[in-house]
Structure formats: C-alpha cells, structure tokens
Amino acid sequence: MVQGSALVAILVAAIILMVVMISFFKFHPFISLFAVALLMGLAVGMTPAKVLDTILNGFGSTCRGIGVVILLGTIIGAMLEKSGAAFTMADSVLKVVGEKRPGLAMSLIGWIVSIPVFCDSGFVILSSLNKSLARRSGVSLTTMAIALSTGLYATHTLVPPTPGPIAAANELGADLGLVIMWGIAVSIPAVLAGYIYALIVGPKLKVEMEEAEDYETLKAKFGKLPSAFKSFAPILIPLILIALNSFVSYPTILEKIGGKETALFTISNFIGNPVIALSIGVILCFFLAPFTQEVTNNWIGSGVKEGANIIMITAAGGALGAIISASGVGNFIGESLSKYNFGIFLPFIIAAALKTAQGSSTVAIVTTAQIIAPMLSSLGLANSPMGSVLATLAIGAGAMVVSHANDSYFWVVAQFSDMDLNTAYKSHTVATLIEGVAAVLVVYLISLYML
C-alpha cells in the first residue's frame, strides 16, 4: 500500500480526474465517481479483489443508509409540484410577507420549497410565478431571480431531506434531527445575505423580460388548488417528527423522561425515524388531489425516476468514499493538518473547491464528507455530537461556493430569468459566493459556543 504524501497526490489526481470527466467530457457523475473509485483503489496498491469488495460495500452501505429517504423525498417533491401545492405555498407566503416585498416573498418561498424539491426543479416550478410577480410589482427580474435562487440554494445544501446533507450527516455520524434544526438556523442568515445582495445589485442589472402570463392566469391553470395546510403538511410534519425524536433522544432530556425504556422514547424513535417520517409525508401528499391512477402511479413514478438517479450518484460517491477511507489518506491529512488551526473551516474549503471545480453540490458534499470523516478527531470536531453536525453544515456552506457555468443550476437560473452570461455571473454566481461565506461564518460563530 502507498503511504504518506504519495496518498495525497493520488487523491488530488483522482479528484482532478473526476472534475475533468464531469466538467469537460460531460460524463454522468455515476460513471465518473465509479471509475475514479476503481482507479484510485488500484493506484494506492489495493488488490483488485479488495478494490471491488470495498467499492461494493461502500455503494451498498450508502444505499442502505439513505436510499429510501432520498426516494421518499423526491416522491414528495414530485407530488407537491404536480398537484399545485408548491404554488399554494408560494401564494401563502406572499400573503404573509406582502406584495410590497415580492423579493423577500420569493426568498422565503424558495427556502421552503427546496427542502424536499431539488433547487433546479424548484426554480423551474416557480419561475413563471417569479416573472409574474416581477411584472406585477415593477421590481427588477434580476432582483427576483437572485432572491429566489439563493432562497432555494440555502436549504438545498443545508437542510435534510435534501440528499446532500443527508449523505454527509450519515457519513459523519451526525444526528439528522440536529442537522435539520441547526441547518434551518444557519440557512436563515444565508438567505438574508442573498436577499440583501439581490436588493443592492438587482436593480443595476437590467434584463429584457419576455412576455409572461399574469398571476391569475397562472394560478387558474391548476384549477382547484390544495389548501395551505394540506400543501405545507407533507414538508413540515416529517421535519417536526424528526426534530422531536432528536429532542427526546438528547441525553439530558432522555434522562428526565426516564430513559430508552419509556413509551415516549419508543414512539418518538419510531415515528421520528426519517424513513417513517417521510413515509407519513408521502401519505399526506395523497390528500393534495383526488385519488386517481394519475396520482398513485404517474406522479409517484416521476418521483421514483428522479430519486433513482440521485441515489445512484450518491451511492457511487459512497463507493469512492470507501476507497478513500480504506487508503488511509484521510488519517494522513488529518495528522498533517492537526498542527494548523483550520478547525471548522477545512470542510468548507474542501467542499468549496470541489463545488467550484466540478459544479455539482451533491457530489461536492458527498466527496468532502468522505474525506473529512476520518479527520473529525484531529480537527477537534469529535468531542461532542455538535462537532459532526457543524462539520456537516460547513460542508453544505462550501457546496454553495460558487455556482457558475459548470453547474446546471446556473443555467437554469440564467435561462429562466432571461439573463445573458455576463449578467448571470454578476448576479447568481456572486450571490452564491456571498451566501456560502455567510453560512460558514454563522457555523463558525455557533462552534465558538457549542464545541
């Protein structure tokens, strides 16, 4: 087996190869991650049989840990989209925030919708509403686009059940409920940073907006929309159940209620399990529309197709992570960096470098988590449950930095907001940099008091 600094050189070469395959040769991330895992295993001196066994174990354990959770999350997202519930949520937030602050409304709408829905899909779903509100309010479409894109981005990288944060929490052994609660706390300042940037820069970057349907016409397309309670329930109730389980399981609370043998712990531990909680969310989705074959088959099938692709990419990342872990490079890097006081910023730096280089936030999160996992102790993040939680959130913050031309989300925002390339860089790309830095600074401040 290769030892020392040569391991780092192989890891860097593997990451560069992954970036080149994804960004320049446009290979699917699954093929890129799988191929890099195979080549890296052989390069560090593992036997072919050991490489295959490690890859399969890493792939299988990742699927077992989060596969069902991802699938349930994408099903919820598809049903919210197709039923018009996403529009109802948008309408509800707009009524609360007020029509005089449409940018803030779109930030909050994006922040909510992207918890179960991928940010790319969320922007597509809400783009017509975004244009309609920009036209009706007279606010610059660029302002509205930045507000929506940064709102979607924050929860996409920080709040489960989005696949990236789930995968990182699973790899780092972080309590999922705590990741949700603190992820929400960190995402709020990040969204506000994006919104403030939208207010400052948006009016200076004008775009020619194409003709769009007015708000009422857009709303009428869905026919009878689900109520606000029915629309929010599939998202909020699972999150509440998961958070409740974490609260009950916290050592001091658990001691007060009488330990793990009590009925309260047993019930909360069951319904607060992410699989059960999201299953309840799926059940609640059936109240969004009449019980037809379109709902029970086609809508769910759409979510399954999207989820399967995400699971395969995430599991391939798990395979690469297993190879990285087996090589010992994580321990070597941890020992080498332990004399430097990077602390919580190291996960951020690695994730930001990967995100900027290859474009995918999910790939950046999964890969960084695999690199950081063996290093938690040397970074001073393994002494309390909050260490792994904050490491997960630092990785999520890094995975925002930055969204540019190698990121599909960049093109979604640009194309659906009628932006040229230069405007998209000045608006969306800079906003994601500001948002990611704001998020990691909040994580750092929390670490000063919680670690």
mmCIF file of N, CA and C in Angstrom, residues 22-84:
data_model
loop_
_atom_site.group_PDB
_atom_site.id
_atom_site.type_symbol
_atom_site.label_atom_id
_atom_site.label_comp_id
_atom_site.label_asym_id
_atom_site.label_seq_id
_atom_site.Cartn_x
_atom_site.Cartn_y
_atom_site.Cartn_z
ATOM 1 N N ILE A 22 -16.418 14.955 -15.417
ATOM 2 C CA ILE A 22 -17.758 15.539 -15.274
ATOM 3 C C ILE A 22 -17.882 16.852 -16.039
ATOM 4 N N SER A 23 -16.864 17.719 -15.894
ATOM 5 C CA SER A 23 -16.987 19.084 -16.411
ATOM 6 C C SER A 23 -16.610 19.215 -17.886
ATOM 7 N N PHE A 24 -15.556 18.530 -18.292
ATOM 8 C CA PHE A 24 -15.052 18.724 -19.649
ATOM 9 C C PHE A 24 -15.557 17.667 -20.625
ATOM 10 N N PHE A 25 -15.583 16.408 -20.183
ATOM 11 C CA PHE A 25 -16.035 15.352 -21.072
ATOM 12 C C PHE A 25 -17.503 14.989 -20.887
ATOM 13 N N LYS A 26 -18.153 15.659 -19.924
ATOM 14 C CA LYS A 26 -19.584 15.529 -19.709
ATOM 15 C C LYS A 26 -20.036 14.106 -19.417
ATOM 16 N N PHE A 27 -19.176 13.338 -18.731
ATOM 17 C CA PHE A 27 -19.603 12.022 -18.278
ATOM 18 C C PHE A 27 -20.644 12.182 -17.184
ATOM 19 N N HIS A 28 -21.548 11.217 -17.098
ATOM 20 C CA HIS A 28 -22.513 11.223 -15.997
ATOM 21 C C HIS A 28 -21.750 11.055 -14.684
ATOM 22 N N PRO A 29 -22.153 11.774 -13.609
ATOM 23 C CA PRO A 29 -21.436 11.671 -12.334
ATOM 24 C C PRO A 29 -21.297 10.240 -11.811
ATOM 25 N N PHE A 30 -22.303 9.382 -12.069
ATOM 26 C CA PHE A 30 -22.210 7.998 -11.587
ATOM 27 C C PHE A 30 -20.996 7.298 -12.192
ATOM 28 N N ILE A 31 -20.843 7.391 -13.520
ATOM 29 C CA ILE A 31 -19.729 6.751 -14.207
ATOM 30 C C ILE A 31 -18.406 7.352 -13.738
ATOM 31 N N SER A 32 -18.380 8.677 -13.587
ATOM 32 C CA SER A 32 -17.151 9.353 -13.167
ATOM 33 C C SER A 32 -16.721 8.903 -11.772
ATOM 34 N N LEU A 33 -17.657 8.907 -10.828
ATOM 35 C CA LEU A 33 -17.343 8.513 -9.459
ATOM 36 C C LEU A 33 -16.923 7.048 -9.364
ATOM 37 N N PHE A 34 -17.636 6.189 -10.088
ATOM 38 C CA PHE A 34 -17.316 4.755 -10.059
ATOM 39 C C PHE A 34 -15.930 4.495 -10.654
ATOM 40 N N ALA A 35 -15.646 5.112 -11.805
ATOM 41 C CA ALA A 35 -14.359 4.913 -12.463
ATOM 42 C C ALA A 35 -13.211 5.426 -11.602
ATOM 43 N N VAL A 36 -13.387 6.597 -11.007
ATOM 44 C CA VAL A 36 -12.340 7.182 -10.165
ATOM 45 C C VAL A 36 -12.103 6.325 -8.927
ATOM 46 N N ALA A 37 -13.179 5.788 -8.351
ATOM 47 C CA ALA A 37 -13.029 4.904 -7.192
ATOM 48 C C ALA A 37 -12.205 3.669 -7.562
ATOM 49 N N LEU A 38 -12.492 3.089 -8.702
ATOM 50 C CA LEU A 38 -11.780 1.891 -9.162
ATOM 51 C C LEU A 38 -10.299 2.192 -9.386
ATOM 52 N N LEU A 39 -10.021 3.282 -10.107
ATOM 53 C CA LEU A 39 -8.643 3.634 -10.428
ATOM 54 C C LEU A 39 -7.854 4.040 -9.190
ATOM 55 N N MET A 40 -8.492 4.769 -8.280
ATOM 56 C CA MET A 40 -7.785 5.184 -7.076
ATOM 57 C C MET A 40 -7.427 3.985 -6.201
ATOM 58 N N GLY A 41 -8.361 3.025 -6.092
ATOM 59 C CA GLY A 41 -8.087 1.832 -5.304
ATOM 60 C C GLY A 41 -6.878 1.074 -5.820
ATOM 61 N N LEU A 42 -6.796 0.942 -7.129
ATOM 62 C CA LEU A 42 -5.646 0.253 -7.730
ATOM 63 C C LEU A 42 -4.372 1.074 -7.560
ATOM 64 N N ALA A 43 -4.483 2.414 -7.674
ATOM 65 C CA ALA A 43 -3.309 3.277 -7.605
ATOM 66 C C ALA A 43 -2.665 3.268 -6.222
ATOM 67 N N VAL A 44 -3.477 3.127 -5.163
ATOM 68 C CA VAL A 44 -2.901 3.145 -3.808
ATOM 69 C C VAL A 44 -2.344 1.787 -3.398
ATOM 70 N N GLY A 45 -2.491 0.780 -4.275
ATOM 71 C CA GLY A 45 -1.877 -0.518 -4.014
ATOM 72 C C GLY A 45 -2.801 -1.582 -3.467
ATOM 73 N N MET A 46 -4.103 -1.341 -3.481
ATOM 74 C CA MET A 46 -5.037 -2.369 -3.045
ATOM 75 C C MET A 46 -5.128 -3.453 -4.110
ATOM 76 N N THR A 47 -5.354 -4.695 -3.692
ATOM 77 C CA THR A 47 -5.522 -5.774 -4.658
ATOM 78 C C THR A 47 -6.833 -5.586 -5.416
ATOM 79 N N PRO A 48 -6.921 -6.082 -6.656
ATOM 80 C CA PRO A 48 -8.174 -5.928 -7.403
ATOM 81 C C PRO A 48 -9.392 -6.449 -6.657
ATOM 82 N N ALA A 49 -9.241 -7.580 -5.974
ATOM 83 C CA ALA A 49 -10.367 -8.146 -5.227
ATOM 84 C C ALA A 49 -10.777 -7.224 -4.083
ATOM 85 N N LYS A 50 -9.779 -6.642 -3.407
ATOM 86 C CA LYS A 50 -10.054 -5.730 -2.297
ATOM 87 C C LYS A 50 -10.729 -4.453 -2.803
ATOM 88 N N VAL A 51 -10.303 -3.973 -3.965
ATOM 89 C CA VAL A 51 -10.907 -2.767 -4.546
ATOM 90 C C VAL A 51 -12.388 -2.998 -4.816
ATOM 91 N N LEU A 52 -12.693 -4.112 -5.475
ATOM 92 C CA LEU A 52 -14.088 -4.410 -5.801
ATOM 93 C C LEU A 52 -14.931 -4.591 -4.551
ATOM 94 N N ASP A 53 -14.387 -5.290 -3.570
ATOM 95 C CA ASP A 53 -15.128 -5.525 -2.332
ATOM 96 C C ASP A 53 -15.395 -4.209 -1.597
ATOM 97 N N THR A 54 -14.410 -3.330 -1.562
ATOM 98 C CA THR A 54 -14.560 -2.036 -0.888
ATOM 99 C C THR A 54 -15.582 -1.164 -1.599
ATOM 100 N N ILE A 55 -15.525 -1.150 -2.935
ATOM 101 C CA ILE A 55 -16.477 -0.356 -3.713
ATOM 102 C C ILE A 55 -17.903 -0.842 -3.492
ATOM 103 N N LEU A 56 -18.106 -2.152 -3.557
ATOM 104 C CA LEU A 56 -19.454 -2.704 -3.395
ATOM 105 C C LEU A 56 -19.984 -2.464 -1.984
ATOM 106 N N ASN A 57 -19.119 -2.610 -0.982
ATOM 107 C CA ASN A 57 -19.552 -2.351 0.398
ATOM 108 C C ASN A 57 -19.911 -0.883 0.599
ATOM 109 N N GLY A 58 -19.093 0.014 0.047
ATOM 110 C CA GLY A 58 -19.383 1.444 0.168
ATOM 111 C C GLY A 58 -20.663 1.825 -0.547
ATOM 112 N N PHE A 59 -20.858 1.267 -1.731
ATOM 113 C CA PHE A 59 -22.066 1.531 -2.509
ATOM 114 C C PHE A 59 -23.298 1.014 -1.758
ATOM 115 N N GLY A 60 -23.202 -0.218 -1.279
ATOM 116 C CA GLY A 60 -24.343 -0.844 -0.603
ATOM 117 C C GLY A 60 -24.692 -0.184 0.712
ATOM 118 N N SER A 61 -23.690 0.169 1.497
ATOM 119 C CA SER A 61 -23.964 0.792 2.801
ATOM 120 C C SER A 61 -24.577 2.172 2.634
ATOM 121 N N THR A 62 -24.167 2.893 1.601
ATOM 122 C CA THR A 62 -24.756 4.214 1.355
ATOM 123 C C THR A 62 -26.217 4.077 0.944
ATOM 124 N N CYS A 63 -26.485 3.136 0.042
ATOM 125 C CA CYS A 63 -27.872 2.885 -0.378
ATOM 126 C C CYS A 63 -28.738 2.500 0.812
ATOM 127 N N ARG A 64 -28.212 1.648 1.653
ATOM 128 C CA ARG A 64 -28.966 1.187 2.815
ATOM 129 C C ARG A 64 -29.240 2.341 3.772
ATOM 130 N N GLY A 65 -28.266 3.246 3.903
ATOM 131 C CA GLY A 65 -28.409 4.314 4.868
ATOM 132 C C GLY A 65 -29.379 5.405 4.453
ATOM 133 N N ILE A 66 -29.356 5.770 3.176
ATOM 134 C CA ILE A 66 -30.158 6.933 2.777
ATOM 135 C C ILE A 66 -30.979 6.734 1.509
ATOM 136 N N GLY A 67 -30.886 5.564 0.882
ATOM 137 C CA GLY A 67 -31.589 5.347 -0.386
ATOM 138 C C GLY A 67 -33.085 5.558 -0.287
ATOM 139 N N VAL A 68 -33.720 4.944 0.699
ATOM 140 C CA VAL A 68 -35.171 5.063 0.855
ATOM 141 C C VAL A 68 -35.562 6.491 1.213
ATOM 142 N N VAL A 69 -34.745 7.134 2.033
ATOM 143 C CA VAL A 69 -35.033 8.521 2.424
ATOM 144 C C VAL A 69 -35.024 9.442 1.212
ATOM 145 N N ILE A 70 -34.023 9.287 0.357
ATOM 146 C CA ILE A 70 -33.952 10.098 -0.864
ATOM 147 C C ILE A 70 -35.165 9.845 -1.737
ATOM 148 N N LEU A 71 -35.523 8.577 -1.909
ATOM 149 C CA LEU A 71 -36.647 8.217 -2.766
ATOM 150 C C LEU A 71 -37.953 8.824 -2.254
ATOM 151 N N LEU A 72 -38.178 8.730 -0.969
ATOM 152 C CA LEU A 72 -39.397 9.306 -0.390
ATOM 153 C C LEU A 72 -39.412 10.824 -0.549
ATOM 154 N N GLY A 73 -38.252 11.453 -0.387
ATOM 155 C CA GLY A 73 -38.167 12.903 -0.550
ATOM 156 C C GLY A 73 -38.485 13.359 -1.963
ATOM 157 N N THR A 74 -37.986 12.631 -2.967
ATOM 158 C CA THR A 74 -38.266 13.016 -4.353
ATOM 159 C C THR A 74 -39.724 12.750 -4.721
ATOM 160 N N ILE A 75 -40.329 11.735 -4.136
ATOM 161 C CA ILE A 75 -41.759 11.481 -4.375
ATOM 162 C C ILE A 75 -42.592 12.642 -3.819
ATOM 163 N N ILE A 76 -42.269 13.089 -2.617
ATOM 164 C CA ILE A 76 -42.974 14.233 -2.033
ATOM 165 C C ILE A 76 -42.812 15.454 -2.934
ATOM 166 N N GLY A 77 -41.592 15.693 -3.401
ATOM 167 C CA GLY A 77 -41.344 16.839 -4.270
ATOM 168 C C GLY A 77 -42.150 16.794 -5.543
ATOM 169 N N ALA A 78 -42.218 15.626 -6.180
ATOM 170 C CA ALA A 78 -42.977 15.482 -7.424
ATOM 171 C C ALA A 78 -44.469 15.726 -7.198
ATOM 172 N N MET A 79 -44.993 15.218 -6.093
ATOM 173 C CA MET A 79 -46.423 15.364 -5.829
ATOM 174 C C MET A 79 -46.778 16.807 -5.456
ATOM 175 N N LEU A 80 -45.871 17.506 -4.770
ATOM 176 C CA LEU A 80 -46.107 18.914 -4.476
ATOM 177 C C LEU A 80 -46.137 19.739 -5.763
ATOM 178 N N GLU A 81 -45.248 19.385 -6.670
ATOM 179 C CA GLU A 81 -45.189 20.118 -7.942
ATOM 180 C C GLU A 81 -46.437 19.877 -8.780
ATOM 181 N N LYS A 82 -46.796 18.629 -8.979
ATOM 182 C CA LYS A 82 -47.858 18.283 -9.924
ATOM 183 C C LYS A 82 -49.256 18.603 -9.390
ATOM 184 N N SER A 83 -49.409 18.669 -8.095
ATOM 185 C CA SER A 83 -50.719 18.969 -7.518
ATOM 186 C C SER A 83 -51.002 20.463 -7.449
ATOM 187 N N GLY A 84 -49.965 21.274 -7.641
ATOM 188 C CA GLY A 84 -50.118 22.716 -7.468
ATOM 189 C C GLY A 84 -49.879 23.166 -6.039
#
